[in-house]
Short mmCIF file of C-alpha atoms in Angstrom, two decimals:
data_model
loop_
_atom_site.label_atom_id
_atom_site.label_comp_id
_atom_site.label_asym_id
_atom_site.label_seq_id
_atom_site.Cartn_x
_atom_site.Cartn_y
_atom_site.Cartn_z
CA UNK A 9 138.03 -1.88 -12.69
CA UNK A 10 135.13 -3.10 -9.99
CA UNK A 11 136.31 -6.01 -7.87
CA UNK A 12 134.40 -8.76 -9.65
CA UNK A 13 136.43 -8.74 -12.70
CA UNK A 14 139.93 -8.90 -11.06
CA UNK A 15 141.28 -12.39 -11.22
CA UNK A 16 142.12 -12.83 -7.39
CA UNK A 17 143.81 -9.47 -6.16
CA UNK A 18 147.62 -10.04 -4.85
CA UNK A 19 146.58 -13.29 -3.83
CA UNK A 20 146.06 -14.74 -7.05
CA UNK A 21 142.66 -15.73 -9.25
CA UNK A 22 139.79 -17.09 -7.39
CA UNK A 23 138.15 -15.85 -3.93
CA UNK A 24 141.08 -16.08 -1.88
CA UNK A 25 142.41 -14.27 0.93
CA UNK A 26 145.63 -13.71 2.66
CA UNK A 27 145.01 -17.15 4.19
CA UNK A 28 144.44 -19.38 1.24
CA UNK A 29 141.11 -20.13 -0.43
CA UNK A 30 137.89 -18.60 1.58
CA UNK A 31 134.61 -20.59 2.53
CA UNK A 32 132.98 -21.86 -0.65
CA UNK A 33 129.16 -21.59 -0.80
CA UNK A 34 127.13 -24.32 -0.25
CA UNK A 35 123.24 -24.84 -1.14
CA UNK A 36 121.02 -22.71 -3.08
CA UNK A 37 122.17 -18.96 -3.81
CA UNK A 38 119.90 -16.35 -2.47
CA UNK A 39 118.02 -14.27 -5.20
CA UNK A 40 119.34 -11.29 -6.95
CA UNK A 41 117.77 -8.42 -5.44
CA UNK A 42 118.40 -6.11 -8.55
CA UNK A 43 117.07 -8.90 -10.52
CA UNK A 44 113.67 -8.75 -8.67
CA UNK A 45 113.09 -5.17 -8.94
CA UNK A 46 113.96 -5.18 -12.70
CA UNK A 47 111.01 -7.79 -13.47
CA UNK A 48 108.72 -6.18 -11.01
CA UNK A 49 109.40 -2.84 -13.39
CA UNK A 50 108.73 -4.91 -16.49
CA UNK A 51 105.39 -6.28 -15.31
CA UNK A 52 104.26 -2.99 -14.47
CA UNK A 53 105.01 -1.44 -17.92
CA UNK A 54 103.49 -4.26 -19.34
CA UNK A 55 100.32 -3.74 -17.35
CA UNK A 56 100.12 0.13 -18.16
CA UNK A 57 98.75 1.87 -21.34
CA UNK A 58 101.85 2.57 -23.41
CA UNK A 59 104.28 0.41 -21.41
CA UNK A 60 105.86 3.40 -19.47
CA UNK A 61 104.66 4.86 -16.02
CA UNK A 62 102.86 8.20 -16.23
CA UNK A 63 100.88 10.46 -13.92
CA UNK A 64 98.23 8.50 -14.28
CA UNK A 65 99.64 5.18 -14.12
CA UNK A 66 100.91 6.16 -10.56
CA UNK A 67 98.12 7.50 -9.33
CA UNK A 68 96.22 4.14 -10.27
CA UNK A 69 99.13 2.32 -8.45
CA UNK A 70 98.48 4.54 -5.50
CA UNK A 71 94.91 4.12 -5.41
CA UNK A 72 95.05 0.30 -5.85
CA UNK A 73 97.63 0.40 -2.55
CA UNK A 74 95.49 2.49 -0.53
CA UNK A 75 92.18 0.16 -1.59
CA UNK A 76 94.07 -2.79 -0.38
CA UNK A 77 95.31 -1.38 2.46
CA UNK A 78 91.90 -0.09 3.57
CA UNK A 79 90.36 -3.60 3.02
CA UNK A 80 93.04 -5.08 4.98
CA UNK A 81 91.26 -3.61 8.34
CA UNK A 82 88.41 -6.24 7.60
CA UNK A 83 88.38 -9.20 10.19
CA UNK A 84 86.51 -12.49 11.64
CA UNK A 85 86.04 -13.30 15.22
CA UNK A 86 85.00 -16.45 15.83
CA UNK A 87 82.31 -17.80 18.30
CA UNK A 88 84.45 -18.55 21.53
CA UNK A 89 86.37 -15.43 20.54
CA UNK A 90 86.44 -11.88 21.50
CA UNK A 91 88.28 -9.00 19.29
CA UNK A 92 90.42 -6.61 21.23
CA UNK A 93 91.11 -3.69 19.09
CA UNK A 94 94.72 -1.85 19.43
CA UNK A 95 95.43 1.54 18.63
CA UNK A 96 99.10 2.38 18.50
CA UNK A 97 99.45 -0.55 21.02
CA UNK A 98 96.43 0.77 23.25
CA UNK A 99 93.14 -1.15 23.88
CA UNK A 100 90.60 1.27 22.80
CA UNK A 101 87.53 -1.29 22.23
CA UNK A 102 86.51 -4.96 22.53
CA UNK A 103 84.13 -6.19 19.56
CA UNK A 104 82.02 -9.43 19.26
CA UNK A 105 81.96 -12.57 17.64
CA UNK A 106 81.32 -11.56 13.85
CA UNK A 107 82.51 -9.76 10.92
CA UNK A 108 84.54 -6.51 12.15
CA UNK A 109 86.24 -3.85 11.17
CA UNK A 110 89.35 -2.03 12.28
CA UNK A 111 91.61 0.72 10.79
CA UNK A 112 94.30 -1.01 8.69
CA UNK A 113 98.05 -1.78 10.12
CA UNK A 114 100.18 -0.13 11.71
CA UNK A 115 97.15 2.23 13.17
CA UNK A 116 95.21 -0.67 14.66
CA UNK A 117 95.68 -3.96 15.22
CA UNK A 118 93.86 -6.91 17.11
CA UNK A 119 93.89 -9.68 19.11
CA UNK A 120 91.73 -12.67 19.40
CA UNK A 121 91.64 -14.36 22.82
CA UNK A 122 89.33 -17.33 23.33
CA UNK A 123 87.30 -15.35 25.65
CA UNK A 124 83.95 -16.89 25.91
CA UNK A 125 85.32 -20.58 25.98
CA UNK A 126 85.23 -22.19 29.42
CA UNK A 127 88.74 -23.78 30.25
CA UNK A 128 89.51 -26.79 32.21
CA UNK A 129 92.57 -26.93 34.83
CA UNK A 130 93.11 -30.16 36.55
CA UNK A 131 95.41 -29.86 39.68
CA UNK A 132 96.84 -33.10 41.46
CA UNK A 133 96.63 -35.01 38.39
CA UNK A 134 98.00 -34.68 34.96
CA UNK A 135 97.01 -35.88 31.15
CA UNK A 136 99.67 -38.63 29.74
CA UNK A 137 99.60 -38.88 26.00
CA UNK A 138 100.60 -42.77 25.19
CA UNK A 139 102.28 -42.17 21.54
CA UNK A 140 102.19 -45.99 21.27
CA UNK A 141 98.49 -46.86 22.00
CA UNK A 142 97.35 -43.78 21.04
CA UNK A 143 95.70 -43.27 24.18
CA UNK A 144 95.77 -40.78 27.24
CA UNK A 145 95.69 -41.52 31.11
CA UNK A 146 95.52 -39.57 33.92
CA UNK A 147 98.34 -39.76 36.20
CA UNK A 148 98.59 -38.85 39.58
CA UNK A 149 101.16 -35.71 40.63
CA UNK A 150 101.79 -35.86 44.45
CA UNK A 151 103.60 -32.48 44.51
CA UNK A 152 100.40 -30.61 43.92
CA UNK A 153 97.55 -33.23 45.32
CA UNK A 154 99.48 -33.64 49.01
CA UNK A 155 98.33 -31.18 51.64
CA UNK A 156 98.58 -30.81 55.31
CA UNK A 157 95.21 -30.69 57.45
CA UNK A 158 94.89 -28.81 60.65
CA UNK A 159 95.17 -31.63 62.53
CA UNK A 160 98.34 -32.64 61.11
CA UNK A 161 97.15 -35.29 58.88
CA UNK A 162 97.87 -35.56 55.03
CA UNK A 163 95.15 -35.59 52.53
CA UNK A 164 95.68 -36.32 49.01
CA UNK A 165 93.34 -33.92 46.97
CA UNK A 166 92.52 -33.74 43.27
CA UNK A 167 90.46 -31.32 42.10
CA UNK A 168 89.21 -29.28 38.86
CA UNK A 169 88.51 -25.37 38.19
CA UNK A 170 86.45 -24.25 35.69
CA UNK A 171 87.60 -20.22 34.40
CA UNK A 172 86.79 -18.40 31.71
CA UNK A 173 88.07 -14.66 30.77
CA UNK A 174 85.40 -11.93 32.18
CA UNK A 175 83.77 -10.28 29.01
CA UNK A 176 84.43 -6.92 30.14
CA UNK A 177 88.21 -7.80 31.38
CA UNK A 178 89.47 -9.05 28.21
CA UNK A 179 92.36 -6.27 28.40
CA UNK A 180 93.16 -7.08 31.86
CA UNK A 181 93.79 -10.90 30.74
CA UNK A 182 95.66 -9.79 27.91
CA UNK A 183 97.97 -7.02 29.75
CA UNK A 184 98.12 -7.46 33.43
CA UNK A 185 99.23 -11.00 33.41
CA UNK A 186 102.06 -12.86 31.59
CA UNK A 187 101.07 -16.53 31.84
CA UNK A 188 97.44 -16.95 32.57
CA UNK A 189 96.93 -20.53 32.73
CA UNK A 190 100.09 -20.68 35.48
CA UNK A 191 98.59 -17.94 37.20
CA UNK A 192 94.96 -19.61 37.92
CA UNK A 193 96.85 -22.80 38.68
CA UNK A 194 99.12 -20.86 41.40
CA UNK A 195 95.97 -19.39 43.01
CA UNK A 196 94.15 -22.30 42.81
CA UNK A 197 96.60 -24.28 44.54
CA UNK A 198 97.13 -21.80 47.49
CA UNK A 199 93.42 -21.46 48.01
CA UNK A 200 93.05 -25.05 48.44
CA UNK A 201 95.97 -25.66 50.63
CA UNK A 202 94.82 -22.27 52.70
CA UNK A 203 91.29 -24.39 53.69
CA UNK A 204 92.80 -27.71 53.91
CA UNK A 205 94.99 -26.15 56.73
CA UNK A 206 92.37 -24.73 58.23
CA UNK A 207 90.29 -28.07 58.52
CA UNK A 208 90.28 -31.70 60.09
CA UNK A 209 90.92 -34.60 57.88
CA UNK A 210 87.30 -36.33 58.69
CA UNK A 211 84.89 -33.43 57.73
CA UNK A 212 87.12 -33.17 54.64
CA UNK A 213 86.34 -36.64 53.58
CA UNK A 214 83.28 -36.40 54.46
CA UNK A 215 80.72 -33.95 55.43
CA UNK A 216 82.49 -30.70 54.15
CA UNK A 217 83.60 -30.78 50.81
CA UNK A 218 80.77 -28.63 49.57
CA UNK A 219 81.89 -25.78 52.10
CA UNK A 220 85.66 -26.03 50.97
CA UNK A 221 84.63 -25.72 47.11
CA UNK A 222 82.55 -22.76 47.70
CA UNK A 223 85.07 -21.09 50.12
CA UNK A 224 88.17 -21.76 47.30
CA UNK A 225 85.75 -20.55 44.87
CA UNK A 226 85.45 -17.30 46.58
CA UNK A 227 88.97 -17.08 47.88
CA UNK A 228 90.62 -17.43 44.40
CA UNK A 229 88.05 -15.07 42.84
CA UNK A 230 89.20 -12.42 45.42
CA UNK A 231 92.88 -13.08 44.73
CA UNK A 232 92.45 -13.06 40.86
CA UNK A 233 90.43 -9.74 41.27
CA UNK A 234 93.36 -8.31 43.47
CA UNK A 235 95.75 -8.99 40.72
CA UNK A 236 93.23 -7.34 38.15
CA UNK A 237 93.55 -10.61 36.28
CA UNK A 238 90.22 -10.64 34.28
CA UNK A 239 89.72 -14.14 34.78
CA UNK A 240 86.05 -15.71 36.14
CA UNK A 241 86.11 -18.67 38.34
CA UNK A 242 82.93 -20.84 37.27
CA UNK A 243 83.17 -23.64 39.71
CA UNK A 244 85.39 -25.62 42.02
CA UNK A 245 85.00 -29.51 41.71
CA UNK A 246 86.89 -31.74 44.26
CA UNK A 247 87.36 -34.83 42.33
CA UNK A 248 89.22 -37.32 44.67
CA UNK A 249 89.55 -36.57 48.55
CA UNK A 250 92.05 -39.70 50.14
CA UNK A 251 94.50 -40.10 52.58
CA UNK A 252 97.69 -41.06 51.24
CA UNK A 253 98.26 -44.28 49.29
CA UNK A 254 100.40 -45.73 51.95
CA UNK A 255 97.92 -45.34 54.70
CA UNK A 256 94.88 -45.59 52.80
CA UNK A 257 93.93 -49.38 53.84
CA UNK A 258 94.01 -48.83 57.77
CA UNK A 259 92.24 -45.57 57.35
CA UNK A 260 89.32 -47.21 55.68
CA UNK A 261 89.46 -50.07 58.69
CA UNK A 262 88.95 -46.84 60.71
CA UNK A 263 86.21 -45.59 58.65
CA UNK A 264 84.84 -48.89 58.67
CA UNK A 265 84.83 -49.28 62.64
CA UNK A 266 83.10 -45.67 62.50
CA UNK A 267 80.76 -46.53 60.38
CA UNK A 268 79.81 -49.80 62.67
CA UNK A 269 79.77 -47.41 65.61
CA UNK A 270 77.08 -44.84 63.96
CA UNK A 271 74.84 -47.70 62.77
CA UNK A 272 74.83 -49.68 66.20
CA UNK A 273 74.22 -45.70 67.62
CA UNK A 274 71.38 -45.18 65.36
CA UNK A 275 69.62 -48.71 66.29
CA UNK A 276 70.10 -47.97 69.73
CA UNK A 277 68.58 -44.63 69.34
CA UNK A 278 65.79 -46.17 66.99
CA UNK A 279 64.69 -49.03 69.93
CA UNK A 280 64.84 -46.01 72.85
CA UNK A 281 62.10 -44.08 70.47
CA UNK A 282 60.32 -46.82 70.21
CA UNK A 283 60.44 -48.56 73.68
CA UNK A 284 60.32 -44.91 76.02
CA UNK A 285 57.41 -43.76 74.42
CA UNK A 286 55.36 -46.53 74.66
CA UNK A 287 56.71 -47.24 78.35
CA UNK A 288 55.66 -43.45 79.20
CA UNK A 289 51.99 -44.35 77.51
CA UNK A 290 51.90 -47.48 79.71
CA UNK A 291 52.68 -45.37 82.76
CA UNK A 292 50.55 -42.81 81.80
CA UNK A 293 47.60 -45.10 81.98
CA UNK A 294 48.49 -46.53 84.93
CA UNK A 295 48.13 -43.39 86.36
CA UNK A 296 45.09 -42.79 84.66
CA UNK A 297 43.85 -45.55 85.94
CA UNK A 298 44.71 -45.05 89.55
CA UNK A 299 43.35 -41.60 89.25
CA UNK A 300 40.01 -42.98 88.26
CA UNK A 301 39.79 -45.73 91.16
CA UNK A 302 40.33 -43.15 93.49
CA UNK A 303 37.63 -40.65 92.63
CA UNK A 304 35.66 -43.64 92.29
CA UNK A 305 36.43 -44.87 95.68
CA UNK A 306 36.07 -41.26 97.37
CA UNK A 307 32.46 -40.91 95.55
CA UNK A 308 31.43 -44.45 96.92
CA UNK A 309 32.62 -43.57 100.43
CA UNK A 310 31.27 -39.93 100.03
CA UNK A 311 27.65 -41.88 98.96
CA UNK A 312 27.47 -44.56 101.81
CA UNK A 313 28.48 -41.87 104.29
CA UNK A 314 25.88 -39.76 103.00
CA UNK A 315 23.34 -42.58 103.02
CA UNK A 316 24.21 -43.68 106.66
CA UNK A 317 23.52 -40.23 107.85
CA UNK A 318 20.56 -39.87 106.02
CA UNK A 319 19.23 -43.62 107.63
CA UNK A 320 20.73 -42.26 110.61
CA UNK A 321 18.22 -39.28 110.67
CA UNK A 322 15.23 -41.15 110.10
CA UNK A 323 16.06 -43.77 112.44
CA UNK A 324 16.21 -40.75 115.29
CA UNK A 325 12.84 -39.34 114.03
CA UNK A 326 10.73 -42.99 113.64
CA UNK A 327 13.26 -46.02 115.60
CA UNK A 328 10.73 -48.70 115.11
CA UNK A 329 9.75 -47.90 111.68
CA UNK A 330 13.53 -47.74 110.59
CA UNK A 331 14.54 -50.40 112.56
CA UNK A 332 11.83 -52.82 110.79
CA UNK A 333 12.78 -51.16 107.29
CA UNK A 334 16.50 -52.24 107.93
CA UNK A 335 15.53 -55.70 109.11
CA UNK A 336 13.29 -55.92 105.84
CA UNK A 337 15.65 -54.67 103.53
CA UNK A 338 18.80 -56.82 104.69
CA UNK A 339 16.49 -59.98 104.66
CA UNK A 340 15.45 -59.30 101.16
CA UNK A 341 19.23 -58.88 100.00
CA UNK A 342 20.20 -62.37 101.93
CA UNK A 343 17.13 -64.07 101.05
CA UNK A 344 16.36 -62.94 97.58
CA UNK A 345 18.21 -65.26 95.61
CA UNK A 346 17.55 -68.45 97.93
CA UNK A 347 14.80 -70.99 97.68
CA UNK A 348 12.46 -71.18 100.39
CA UNK A 349 9.66 -73.03 101.55
CA UNK A 350 7.74 -71.56 104.47
CA UNK A 351 5.36 -73.49 107.02
CA UNK A 352 3.62 -72.49 109.97
CA UNK A 353 4.11 -75.38 112.96
CA UNK A 354 1.26 -73.99 115.00
CA UNK A 355 -1.19 -74.62 111.89
CA UNK A 356 -3.25 -77.70 111.70
CA UNK A 357 -2.09 -78.20 107.98
CA UNK A 358 1.15 -78.50 108.71
CA UNK A 359 1.23 -80.75 111.63
CA UNK A 360 2.37 -84.35 109.33
CA UNK A 361 5.31 -82.02 107.52
CA UNK A 362 8.56 -83.33 108.83
CA UNK A 363 11.54 -81.34 108.58
CA UNK A 364 15.11 -82.80 106.96
CA UNK A 365 18.10 -81.50 105.56
CA UNK A 366 18.43 -82.74 101.45
CA UNK A 367 22.15 -83.34 101.84
CA UNK A 368 22.39 -85.04 97.87
CA UNK A 369 20.39 -82.04 96.48
CA UNK A 370 22.58 -79.48 98.65
CA UNK A 371 25.92 -80.95 97.30
CA UNK A 372 24.76 -80.74 93.70
CA UNK A 373 23.48 -77.06 94.15
CA UNK A 374 26.79 -76.13 95.76
CA UNK A 375 28.75 -77.73 93.01
CA UNK A 376 26.52 -75.62 90.42
CA UNK A 377 26.43 -72.55 91.76
CA UNK A 378 29.18 -69.85 91.95
CA UNK A 379 31.30 -68.89 94.78
CA UNK A 380 30.10 -65.14 95.30
CA UNK A 381 26.34 -66.45 95.79
CA UNK A 382 26.01 -70.02 97.12
CA UNK A 383 22.43 -71.50 97.31
CA UNK A 384 20.71 -71.59 100.50
CA UNK A 385 18.17 -74.30 101.73
CA UNK A 386 16.16 -73.70 104.99
CA UNK A 387 14.70 -77.04 104.99
CA UNK A 388 12.22 -79.78 103.01
CA UNK A 389 9.19 -81.25 103.76
CA UNK A 390 7.71 -84.49 102.83
#
């Protein structure tokens, strides 16, 4: 007799065991497998001609199953994805976005990583969602952002890494690293700490940010290539570089003092650049004037000496004539601008002339004449 027809066995009716009643089933009962198979057979008989399975019916069922199985290999790759086709678990090819086909499961399978999308990774800050207000805010993460510089100062560095999967390294990205985003983040933080540790705090805050970004980019790519991660670093951007919050006010005072020092130095240099060339120009002008006066004085001295020698040579040849000519030239030079009246005391016509000195006329002439050329008066007559 089957067990289900017994009335509880040696322990009485019902589903009991040697320790009393067994656990009572709760919730919905699971479907009966035999009942499901029986219903599926009945539906197939209804669809087939004659109401029973024949050789042709079995063949049609097999052909339909094979067709459905073969069509299951079609798949679509989205615009940000690449299709990685695996044959028995081995990477055989990579397909581009669009409609593609692979051999049906279990021969080939496909993975669809978002290989054409540029991902953003923030280090030193994180995005916090506020469910009550349905907003998000950025929160600083000191464990990631505080770094030690080469001159033993602490700097707070927040930066962003833009990365994507290499088009020819999708297989490496899927199979060589277990946590791609965590790996990129660890490499980025390590590379940034290395370069910050090589630099002083002042260049990091001012002039060397671009250089550090390029160096961290290069070091990250080199490290990830050594890992065989299949990751391409697009860009490294330093978002915020400040001293720690506890000393930032004092540091800003120091920065302001340094800025004032540089401003005063620039103003002094500007003044020097303006005054020094002007002074040099004046000095050069004075030197040129002195040189010109020197040449002029030498030329005049040479001319006078040459004239004196010529006159002396003429005097040796004809002393009387030369003496008279010198006398006449001298008198012409002395009396050339003076008012003169000439009379001969020995002549009969000048017997009634009385010589006198015109003091009033002499005074008026002296006040109107120049200091270099005073008026000269030999005498007067009436």
